[in-house]
Structures are given as structure tokens and as C-alpha cells.
Amino acid sequence: MASGAADLVRARGRLLDGGQPGSPRLDAESLRAALVDLHELWLTNKGGELGIAEGSGLAVMAVGGLGRGEMLPYSDLDLVLVHAEVAAAQVAEIADRLWYPLWDAHIKLDHSVRTVSQAVEVAAGDLIAALGMLEARHIVGDQELSSRLIGAVRREWRSGIHSRFDELVDHTRARWQRAGEIAHRAEPDLKNGRGGLRDIQLLDALAIAQLTDPIPGLGPETPGGGLRSAHRRLLDVRTELHRVAGRPRDQLHAQDADEIGAALRLGDRFDLARTLSDAARTVGYSVDVGLRTAGNALPRRGLARLRRKPLRRPLDEGVVEHAGEVVLARDARPHRDPGLVLRVAAASARTALPISATTLNRLSEDAPELREPWPTDALDDLLVLLGAGRGAADVIEALDRTGLWGRLLPEWGAVRDLPPRDAMHTWTVDRHLVETAAQASTMSTRVARPDLLSLGAVLHDIGKGRAGDHSVVGAELATRIGRRLGLRPSDVHTLGTIVRHHLLLPEVATRRDPSDPETVRQVVDALEGDPQALEVLHVLAEADSLATGPGVWGDWKSSLIGELVRRCRMAMAGDPAPMPAPISPEMAERARAGGVHVDLARGENIHAYTVTVVVPDGPDVLSAAAGVLALHSLQVLSASLGVEGDCIVAVFGVTPTFGDPPEVGLLRQDVIRATAGNLDVSAALAKRERAAGDVGRRLYAHARPRVIWSDTSAPGPAVLELRAEDRVGLLSRLAAELARCGANVRWASVVTWGAAVVDRFGLDVGAEDGPARREAIADALLAVVPGPAPKPSENAVETV
């Protein structure tokens, strides 16, 4: 090739037009390779013409796209002329003869002239320059000189990374803040956005610093083919973006998407958006893992060096916290424990600690699939995850990028990275489902069945991406999923109804007259008169709107739906009044015999147990019994309490936090001590919670707790219902407050749905029963449950 850069421009033009006359159009990858070869050939010839050869003390090195071997149609040329022991005048003359032809041909050029020591000094003082020099590649001239520069820059990078890591992280986050997320931007920045090409270069820089692997955190079932495939797809899209625009551009504009999708044989703009979302989320997850791994690999500085190595703190059966991550316990056996995946996920959601990439990879490789129907504890862990608010998004993303979420919900594949079809939607369909569940978790206390709300939220659009009405298709899928999860048949039916009619209330309320009796009748008929489904759909309508995008939910829409729901509720038959569970004849006989009895029996799965406590009646016995269970790391999932003669019979459904349950004799001994006042349960629980610190606590979604008094004129105990988020020893604390208020518990029915509880108590509130008395009892209970304190204008005590 002649030395004039005009020849380089003409050759590049021919490549962009398809190569030789009559030849087919080059695909994106072939075009990049041809452009790299073309520029290297020109620079090699020009370098030879200028005397830049082996032993000359001169070398031309490429950084940027040419340095990475990723030359795009309109990429800048980033070149460094390196010299050693060459006269300054001679270097200046050679540099001019190298740069001027490129300038004259209007080729955009970034250039510098450096000695090795100068290049290292610049890289040491400028983070951007350092990241660029890490990609430097020899083109022509003195190979030994280039190798010296590359080696010196990389050694300085490795030795100085401990003092530059924070700057690197801050720089990365600032870039993300400016450019946004590629996966959820209508017009993404392919280079600088989160999940883009700069992030892949960041991973390479961390790998050069020997802090992480170049491809961290991805298991064998990664959707889309993993990081290398994601990198190639991003490069292909950016290559076609240059070719379509006819100039260098990083931001993909909507008007170019169809043409680029067709050029890459992906389909239309929606198919292109889905491809980009998958690639960017794979890169984004890998960067999260890479930064976390790198941070943990750095040597501790200052006083941190004197601290003991991090302990392994138990979080659940087979799950521990170590070095700020959720990892498997040493004795965990993933290949024999199908529920371990969800226990790990639930522990991560509860504690806001990320799951170790090694743990996810091991689970992806070894963990078997859950059998149908799922055991109760697996469903409970799923509900804990879905109820964790926005913290669930990162956990689900980690599971999804490593193939585990799709194993739990195979139906998810059709909505994964599926772009929305209208502009009001902020998120892809799968992320919208997760965001809806996060919004719903903040409203969990507004429904009696927070489990159905969480499941309905995460499944309401599961029918999208398939042929047919997504509500109808989704209802069929939700019914199938509900059976797989082990829901009761009636709950499976309700879940299907929720998904089938998740648009019913918004559409009817905003398009028809909510006060029209015929409108009300049609809604009631569609829901088969089910007040439970109506209650969940009311909350789901708000959560769905809030998760769609700004301005979708407002006072007008809220008031219309609220009025429609009020009229439908009036037209439906109310729920039956809460009643205590019957006491079995065997337990009744033990109660009549007197004394303290404690039984421990295996439940319906290997992690579930039933503890039955029979104890003489007294004001603090429920608090004492429930507190003893909490002190022995038994989580109460359900409880029923009744009075038989002079004894209380309490039946608890429990699961050990980790390990096996305690010996029944030890439980009985502690129940006797607690009811006799020789064991301060409240103080022991407080001490345990302080010792645990932040580790092991739930990540509360901050739903406002509610106390609801049943407005009934029937004789018998007053019925109080508490809806709140769970905490260690909550039932014991509630019972203690009731006893302190002088409210005698005659019966109780307690259910835990994931991270939420719905506790009902039949109470003798005393002769002074009235609004003030009930408000005082409610305030006492609200003081010990998690969640934000109600505003002065909010009344968390209701009567229905």
C-alpha cells in the first residue's frame, strides 16, 4: 500500500461498501477484523518507510479500538510513538511524518510521543490514561521497547491498585450515573452505559491487576451464552451503528434500531432491544461480581489489618455469611439438597448481602431441581425473597444470570429481557414483574394473604411473549406454577383468577361508571364473588401501575378503583368471622391431666416440625412458650392456641434456622423455667438480637403494620388481627405486650407468609372495653413490630 493516508481512507471506504466490487457485504465481526488488518498494514508500511524497525529505539503502539483489536468503522486511531535513546529532533521529525498524512486525510487521531518512563508516569497519575495504556499493543518497530512499556505499565497498575481502587469504583459509578443502564434505556449508550463496552474493559483491568478472573461469576447455564457472547453482541451492534450513522456514535437512536436489527439478522427493534438487554445484564452482573471480588482480594490497610479474619456466621441450614457475602456452609451438600438454592436466595434477601459467585456457580452445577409439589419451606423461602422489596431485584438478577432462576421458573424464559411494547413502560417485562413484587411488598399488610399478592405480582404478566391474550395465557401458566409450588387447590384457583383479571379493576374503573350496579355485578361475577381475590387485585393494580413508570398511578385512578372496590365488597358476601382451631382430643385429655407437656413431631418435610405445648393458664404463658422456641432457633411459621379447662394448648408449626431441633426434654425444661419466671425470655431475645447485629436480620420492605379489630356484635372474645413483617421472637413479644396491657388471650391463630405475618387473637379486653382501650392495645403491639412509624395523620388501627 502506498504511504499516503488517502489510500487508507479509500480502502476503508471499500470495506464499508462491501469489500471488492460484487462481493457480499461484510458482517460486523469480519468488518472489524478487516479494519484492524487494514490499519496495521498501513502503519507497518509507513513505519518501515520512516525507519521504525527492530533495534531502532522506536516503536508504534496502538491503544483504544485498534489496541484491543476491535476497530470499528469510524473509530479514532489512538497511537503512541515510543522512543528510547533517540535524539529529540529525530523523534519530532518522525512523529510529524507519521501524524501529518493521517491529519491530511481527515482521519481522527489521538496521539502521543513518550519514553517508557514518561508513559509509566502518565499512567500513574491519570486513571483514564492508565486504563488506556493497559490495552496497548505493539504494531511496528522495536518489539522489545513495546514489551518494556507494556510490562512496566502493568506492574505499576498491579502495585498501585490498592490505592487506586476506590477512585476506579467512583469513576465507574459516575459513568453509570451519566449514561444509565443499557438494559433499560430506550436509546442506550453502548460504550459508557452500565453493562456496556467500558465495563468489559474494566473487567480486563481488574484481571490484569490479578484481583479477579476476566470472566467472573457466570455458570454453565448462563442465558445468552455468557460474557464473551455478550461482548461480541455489543460490538456487533456498535459496529452496525457506526455503519448506519456514517460517523462515530455510541448512543443507539430509536430510528436506527430496525435497520441495525435487520443488518444483524436479529429481527426488528424489539428483537434488538431484547438482545441488548440480555448482553448488558450479563456484563452488568459480571462487573458487580468482579468489583466485589476485587475489593475482597485487596490487602486490608490501617487498623483493618489488625482485625481478626471474618467469621463464618450461620444464616440458615447450609448457609453462612463470610466476608460480606452469602456462601455455602462447609458441610452443605448441594447435590442432595434441592431447597438449598432458595435458602441461599432468601438469606441474601433477608440480610442484603450478595451471594458469592462461587456459591452460585456451585449451585448451578450441582443443585438438583425441586420436585413437584415443592415442600413448604421452599415456598416460604420464595415468599421471603419476593417480600424483600427492592433488595429482591439484585438477588433474582444473580440467580437469573447464572441459570438458577429459570430452573425454578422455566416459564420465565419467554419474558426474560422482553422489551415493552409501549413507551410508558420503564422496564423489560421480567424486570417489571420483579419491580411489581417490590412495590407490592410495601403494601403487604393491606391484604390478608400477602403470599398470593407476592405470587400474583411476580406472575401477572408471565403470559407475555407468547401467542394469545397474555392474561388468559398467564392464568393457565400461573395455575400450573401454583400447583408446582405446592399451593392448596383453592389458592391455585385464586392465583389463576388474580393473573387472569389483573387488568380488570383499572380497565373497568377508568372506562365505565364505578357506581353503576351493572358494572359492579360484572366485576363480582368475573371474580366469582371472591373477596380475597378482590382485595389482592386492588393492591396489585397500584403496585403494577407504580412499577410501570412515572405518572401511571395518581389520585384520579386511585379514587376510581377505590370506589369500584368498595361497591364490589359491599356486593360480596363477607369473610366468615375468625374462629379458633379445634383442640385435638388427645391434647384436651393432657390438658385436663394438668402439668406441663411438650411434644415435638416431624412435619410434612425434612425441615418442618410441630411443637405442641400444654401448660397451665396464665398471663404470660404464650409469650414464654413462643420465646423459648425463638431462643432455640425455631422459627414459628404457624401457631394456634386454645384453652381447655385450666390449661392452654398451643400448637406451633416451626422450622429450625439451621441444624436439627433441640431435644424435647430441653424445650420442656425451658418452658417450665420461663412460665415460672426463672427465665427472662424478653431479655434473652434482646441480647441475641444485639449479638447478631445486622447479620441474619430480615431486609424489611417497610410495609406499614396494621391492627384490625373485627366489628362483631357476637358474644365472646374481641378479635384483633395484626398484619406486619416478621422478626425473631415476634409472637413472644406480641403476647408479652398483650399480657402487659391486661388483655387475656383466649385463642390465637398465627400464620407466617414468607416475611409477613397475619396474627389473629381472641382477647378478653376487660370491662373497660372501648375505642380508647383498643387503641392503647394496638399501639402497644405496633411498638414491637418492624416497619416505619405511622405518620400522625395515619391511623394504623382499623375496625372492619
Short mmCIF file of N, CA, C and O in Angstrom, two decimals, residues 406-473:
data_model
loop_
_atom_site.label_atom_id
_atom_site.label_comp_id
_atom_site.label_asym_id
_atom_site.label_seq_id
_atom_site.Cartn_x
_atom_site.Cartn_y
_atom_site.Cartn_z
N GLY A 406 -34.28 -19.49 36.08
CA GLY A 406 -35.00 -20.22 35.04
C GLY A 406 -35.24 -21.67 35.40
O GLY A 406 -36.20 -22.28 34.93
N ARG A 407 -34.38 -22.23 36.24
CA ARG A 407 -34.60 -23.60 36.70
C ARG A 407 -35.77 -23.65 37.67
O ARG A 407 -36.54 -24.61 37.69
N LEU A 408 -35.91 -22.61 38.50
CA LEU A 408 -37.04 -22.56 39.44
C LEU A 408 -38.33 -22.24 38.72
O LEU A 408 -39.39 -22.79 39.05
N LEU A 409 -38.27 -21.33 37.75
CA LEU A 409 -39.46 -20.91 36.98
C LEU A 409 -39.15 -21.04 35.49
O LEU A 409 -38.75 -20.06 34.84
N PRO A 410 -39.31 -22.21 34.92
CA PRO A 410 -38.99 -22.37 33.49
C PRO A 410 -39.80 -21.45 32.59
O PRO A 410 -39.34 -21.11 31.49
N GLU A 411 -40.98 -21.04 33.04
CA GLU A 411 -41.82 -20.14 32.24
C GLU A 411 -41.21 -18.76 32.07
O GLU A 411 -41.65 -17.96 31.24
N TRP A 412 -40.19 -18.44 32.88
CA TRP A 412 -39.58 -17.11 32.85
C TRP A 412 -38.87 -16.82 31.54
O TRP A 412 -38.68 -15.66 31.16
N GLY A 413 -38.46 -17.86 30.84
CA GLY A 413 -37.68 -17.66 29.63
C GLY A 413 -38.38 -16.81 28.59
O GLY A 413 -37.74 -16.05 27.85
N ALA A 414 -39.70 -16.91 28.50
CA ALA A 414 -40.44 -16.15 27.48
C ALA A 414 -40.48 -14.66 27.78
O ALA A 414 -40.65 -13.85 26.86
N VAL A 415 -40.34 -14.27 29.04
CA VAL A 415 -40.38 -12.84 29.38
C VAL A 415 -39.01 -12.27 29.69
O VAL A 415 -38.87 -11.06 29.86
N ARG A 416 -37.98 -13.11 29.76
CA ARG A 416 -36.64 -12.62 30.08
C ARG A 416 -36.18 -11.64 29.01
O ARG A 416 -36.17 -11.94 27.81
N ASP A 417 -35.82 -10.43 29.45
CA ASP A 417 -35.31 -9.37 28.57
C ASP A 417 -36.32 -8.95 27.50
O ASP A 417 -35.94 -8.27 26.54
N LEU A 418 -37.59 -9.32 27.65
CA LEU A 418 -38.61 -8.95 26.67
C LEU A 418 -38.90 -7.46 26.78
O LEU A 418 -39.31 -6.97 27.84
N PRO A 419 -38.68 -6.69 25.70
CA PRO A 419 -38.89 -5.24 25.80
C PRO A 419 -40.37 -4.90 25.82
O PRO A 419 -41.20 -5.63 25.28
N PRO A 420 -40.72 -3.77 26.43
CA PRO A 420 -42.12 -3.35 26.43
C PRO A 420 -42.54 -2.87 25.05
O PRO A 420 -41.71 -2.44 24.26
N ARG A 421 -43.84 -2.93 24.80
CA ARG A 421 -44.35 -2.51 23.51
C ARG A 421 -44.88 -1.09 23.49
O ARG A 421 -45.30 -0.60 22.46
N ASP A 422 -44.90 -0.43 24.64
CA ASP A 422 -45.32 0.96 24.66
C ASP A 422 -44.35 1.77 25.51
O ASP A 422 -43.67 1.25 26.40
N ALA A 423 -44.33 3.08 25.24
CA ALA A 423 -43.30 3.93 25.81
C ALA A 423 -43.47 4.18 27.29
O ALA A 423 -42.51 4.56 27.97
N MET A 424 -44.68 3.97 27.84
CA MET A 424 -44.87 4.28 29.26
C MET A 424 -44.16 3.29 30.17
O MET A 424 -43.93 3.56 31.34
N HIS A 425 -43.79 2.12 29.65
CA HIS A 425 -43.12 1.11 30.46
C HIS A 425 -41.63 1.42 30.56
O HIS A 425 -40.94 1.59 29.55
N THR A 426 -41.14 1.48 31.79
CA THR A 426 -39.73 1.77 32.03
C THR A 426 -38.86 0.54 31.87
O THR A 426 -37.72 0.64 31.40
N TRP A 427 -39.38 -0.63 32.25
CA TRP A 427 -38.56 -1.83 32.38
C TRP A 427 -38.90 -2.86 31.32
O TRP A 427 -39.98 -2.83 30.72
N THR A 428 -37.97 -3.80 31.12
CA THR A 428 -38.31 -5.02 30.39
C THR A 428 -39.38 -5.78 31.18
O THR A 428 -39.59 -5.53 32.37
N VAL A 429 -40.05 -6.71 30.52
CA VAL A 429 -41.19 -7.38 31.16
C VAL A 429 -40.74 -8.14 32.41
O VAL A 429 -41.39 -8.08 33.46
N ASP A 430 -39.63 -8.86 32.33
CA ASP A 430 -39.20 -9.62 33.50
C ASP A 430 -38.82 -8.69 34.66
O ASP A 430 -39.18 -8.95 35.81
N ARG A 431 -38.14 -7.60 34.37
CA ARG A 431 -37.79 -6.67 35.45
C ARG A 431 -39.05 -5.96 35.98
O ARG A 431 -39.14 -5.67 37.17
N HIS A 432 -40.02 -5.71 35.09
CA HIS A 432 -41.28 -5.12 35.55
C HIS A 432 -41.97 -6.04 36.56
O HIS A 432 -42.53 -5.57 37.56
N LEU A 433 -41.94 -7.34 36.33
CA LEU A 433 -42.54 -8.27 37.28
C LEU A 433 -41.85 -8.20 38.64
O LEU A 433 -42.50 -8.20 39.69
N VAL A 434 -40.53 -8.13 38.62
CA VAL A 434 -39.77 -8.03 39.88
C VAL A 434 -40.07 -6.70 40.56
O VAL A 434 -40.25 -6.64 41.79
N GLU A 435 -40.13 -5.62 39.79
CA GLU A 435 -40.43 -4.31 40.37
C GLU A 435 -41.85 -4.28 40.95
O GLU A 435 -42.09 -3.65 41.98
N THR A 436 -42.78 -4.95 40.29
CA THR A 436 -44.14 -5.01 40.82
C THR A 436 -44.17 -5.75 42.15
O THR A 436 -44.85 -5.34 43.10
N ALA A 437 -43.43 -6.85 42.23
CA ALA A 437 -43.35 -7.57 43.51
C ALA A 437 -42.72 -6.69 44.60
O ALA A 437 -43.14 -6.73 45.76
N ALA A 438 -41.73 -5.89 44.22
CA ALA A 438 -41.10 -4.99 45.19
C ALA A 438 -42.10 -3.94 45.68
O ALA A 438 -42.17 -3.64 46.87
N GLN A 439 -42.87 -3.37 44.76
CA GLN A 439 -43.89 -2.40 45.16
C GLN A 439 -44.95 -3.08 46.04
O GLN A 439 -45.38 -2.51 47.06
N ALA A 440 -45.35 -4.28 45.66
CA ALA A 440 -46.38 -4.98 46.43
C ALA A 440 -45.91 -5.30 47.83
O ALA A 440 -46.71 -5.32 48.78
N SER A 441 -44.61 -5.53 48.01
CA SER A 441 -44.11 -5.89 49.33
C SER A 441 -44.29 -4.75 50.32
O SER A 441 -44.43 -4.98 51.53
N THR A 442 -44.30 -3.51 49.84
CA THR A 442 -44.52 -2.38 50.73
C THR A 442 -45.99 -2.23 51.11
O THR A 442 -46.33 -1.41 51.97
N MET A 443 -46.86 -3.01 50.47
CA MET A 443 -48.30 -2.95 50.73
C MET A 443 -48.83 -4.27 51.28
O MET A 443 -50.04 -4.50 51.30
N SER A 444 -47.92 -5.13 51.73
CA SER A 444 -48.32 -6.49 52.10
C SER A 444 -49.30 -6.52 53.26
O SER A 444 -50.09 -7.46 53.40
N THR A 445 -49.27 -5.51 54.12
CA THR A 445 -50.17 -5.50 55.28
C THR A 445 -51.57 -5.03 54.92
O THR A 445 -52.44 -4.99 55.78
N ARG A 446 -51.78 -4.68 53.67
CA ARG A 446 -53.12 -4.27 53.25
C ARG A 446 -53.98 -5.44 52.81
O ARG A 446 -55.15 -5.26 52.46
N VAL A 447 -53.42 -6.63 52.82
CA VAL A 447 -54.18 -7.82 52.40
C VAL A 447 -54.01 -8.90 53.46
O VAL A 447 -53.03 -8.94 54.20
N ALA A 448 -55.01 -9.77 53.51
CA ALA A 448 -54.95 -10.90 54.45
C ALA A 448 -54.08 -12.03 53.93
O ALA A 448 -53.68 -12.91 54.69
N ARG A 449 -53.79 -12.02 52.60
CA ARG A 449 -52.98 -13.08 52.00
C ARG A 449 -51.80 -12.46 51.26
O ARG A 449 -51.79 -12.37 50.03
N PRO A 450 -50.79 -12.03 51.99
CA PRO A 450 -49.62 -11.44 51.32
C PRO A 450 -48.89 -12.42 50.41
O PRO A 450 -48.19 -12.00 49.49
N ASP A 451 -49.05 -13.72 50.66
CA ASP A 451 -48.41 -14.70 49.78
C ASP A 451 -49.01 -14.65 48.39
O ASP A 451 -48.29 -14.66 47.38
N LEU A 452 -50.34 -14.58 48.30
CA LEU A 452 -50.98 -14.52 46.99
C LEU A 452 -50.69 -13.19 46.30
O LEU A 452 -50.60 -13.13 45.07
N LEU A 453 -50.53 -12.13 47.07
CA LEU A 453 -50.16 -10.85 46.49
C LEU A 453 -48.77 -10.93 45.87
O LEU A 453 -48.56 -10.48 44.73
N SER A 454 -47.80 -11.49 46.60
CA SER A 454 -46.43 -11.59 46.07
C SER A 454 -46.39 -12.45 44.81
O SER A 454 -45.75 -12.09 43.81
N LEU A 455 -47.05 -13.60 44.86
CA LEU A 455 -47.04 -14.50 43.70
C LEU A 455 -47.79 -13.88 42.53
O LEU A 455 -47.35 -13.99 41.38
N GLY A 456 -48.92 -13.23 42.81
CA GLY A 456 -49.65 -12.58 41.73
C GLY A 456 -48.84 -11.46 41.10
O GLY A 456 -48.87 -11.26 39.87
N ALA A 457 -48.09 -10.72 41.92
CA ALA A 457 -47.28 -9.62 41.40
C ALA A 457 -46.18 -10.12 40.48
O ALA A 457 -45.94 -9.56 39.41
N VAL A 458 -45.51 -11.18 40.86
CA VAL A 458 -44.37 -11.65 40.07
C VAL A 458 -44.81 -12.48 38.86
O VAL A 458 -43.99 -12.76 37.97
N LEU A 459 -46.09 -12.84 38.80
CA LEU A 459 -46.58 -13.68 37.70
C LEU A 459 -47.62 -12.99 36.83
O LEU A 459 -48.07 -13.58 35.84
N HIS A 460 -48.02 -11.76 37.15
CA HIS A 460 -49.20 -11.22 36.47
C HIS A 460 -49.01 -11.03 34.97
O HIS A 460 -49.97 -11.10 34.21
N ASP A 461 -47.77 -10.80 34.51
CA ASP A 461 -47.51 -10.67 33.07
C ASP A 461 -46.73 -11.85 32.52
O ASP A 461 -46.09 -11.74 31.47
N ILE A 462 -46.76 -12.98 33.19
CA ILE A 462 -45.97 -14.13 32.77
C ILE A 462 -46.43 -14.68 31.42
O ILE A 462 -45.69 -15.38 30.73
N GLY A 463 -47.64 -14.31 30.98
CA GLY A 463 -48.15 -14.78 29.70
C GLY A 463 -47.65 -13.99 28.51
O GLY A 463 -47.93 -14.36 27.36
N LYS A 464 -46.92 -12.89 28.73
CA LYS A 464 -46.41 -12.11 27.62
C LYS A 464 -45.29 -12.87 26.90
O LYS A 464 -44.66 -13.76 27.46
N GLY A 465 -45.07 -12.49 25.63
CA GLY A 465 -44.05 -13.17 24.85
C GLY A 465 -44.54 -14.45 24.22
O GLY A 465 -43.78 -15.18 23.60
N ARG A 466 -45.84 -14.73 24.37
CA ARG A 466 -46.46 -15.93 23.80
C ARG A 466 -47.68 -15.51 22.99
O ARG A 466 -48.21 -14.42 23.15
N ALA A 467 -48.14 -16.41 22.14
CA ALA A 467 -49.31 -16.11 21.32
C ALA A 467 -50.56 -16.08 22.20
O ALA A 467 -50.69 -16.85 23.16
N GLY A 468 -51.47 -15.16 21.88
CA GLY A 468 -52.74 -15.09 22.60
C GLY A 468 -52.76 -13.97 23.63
O GLY A 468 -51.76 -13.29 23.87
N ASP A 469 -53.94 -13.78 24.22
CA ASP A 469 -54.13 -12.78 25.26
C ASP A 469 -53.24 -13.14 26.45
O ASP A 469 -53.36 -14.23 27.03
N HIS A 470 -52.36 -12.22 26.83
CA HIS A 470 -51.38 -12.57 27.87
C HIS A 470 -52.05 -12.83 29.21
O HIS A 470 -51.52 -13.57 30.04
N SER A 471 -53.23 -12.25 29.46
CA SER A 471 -53.93 -12.51 30.72
C SER A 471 -54.47 -13.93 30.75
O SER A 471 -54.39 -14.62 31.78
N VAL A 472 -55.03 -14.37 29.65
CA VAL A 472 -55.57 -15.74 29.58
C VAL A 472 -54.44 -16.76 29.63
O VAL A 472 -54.48 -17.73 30.39
N VAL A 473 -53.42 -16.53 28.79
CA VAL A 473 -52.27 -17.45 28.78
C VAL A 473 -51.59 -17.44 30.14
O VAL A 473 -51.21 -18.50 30.68
#
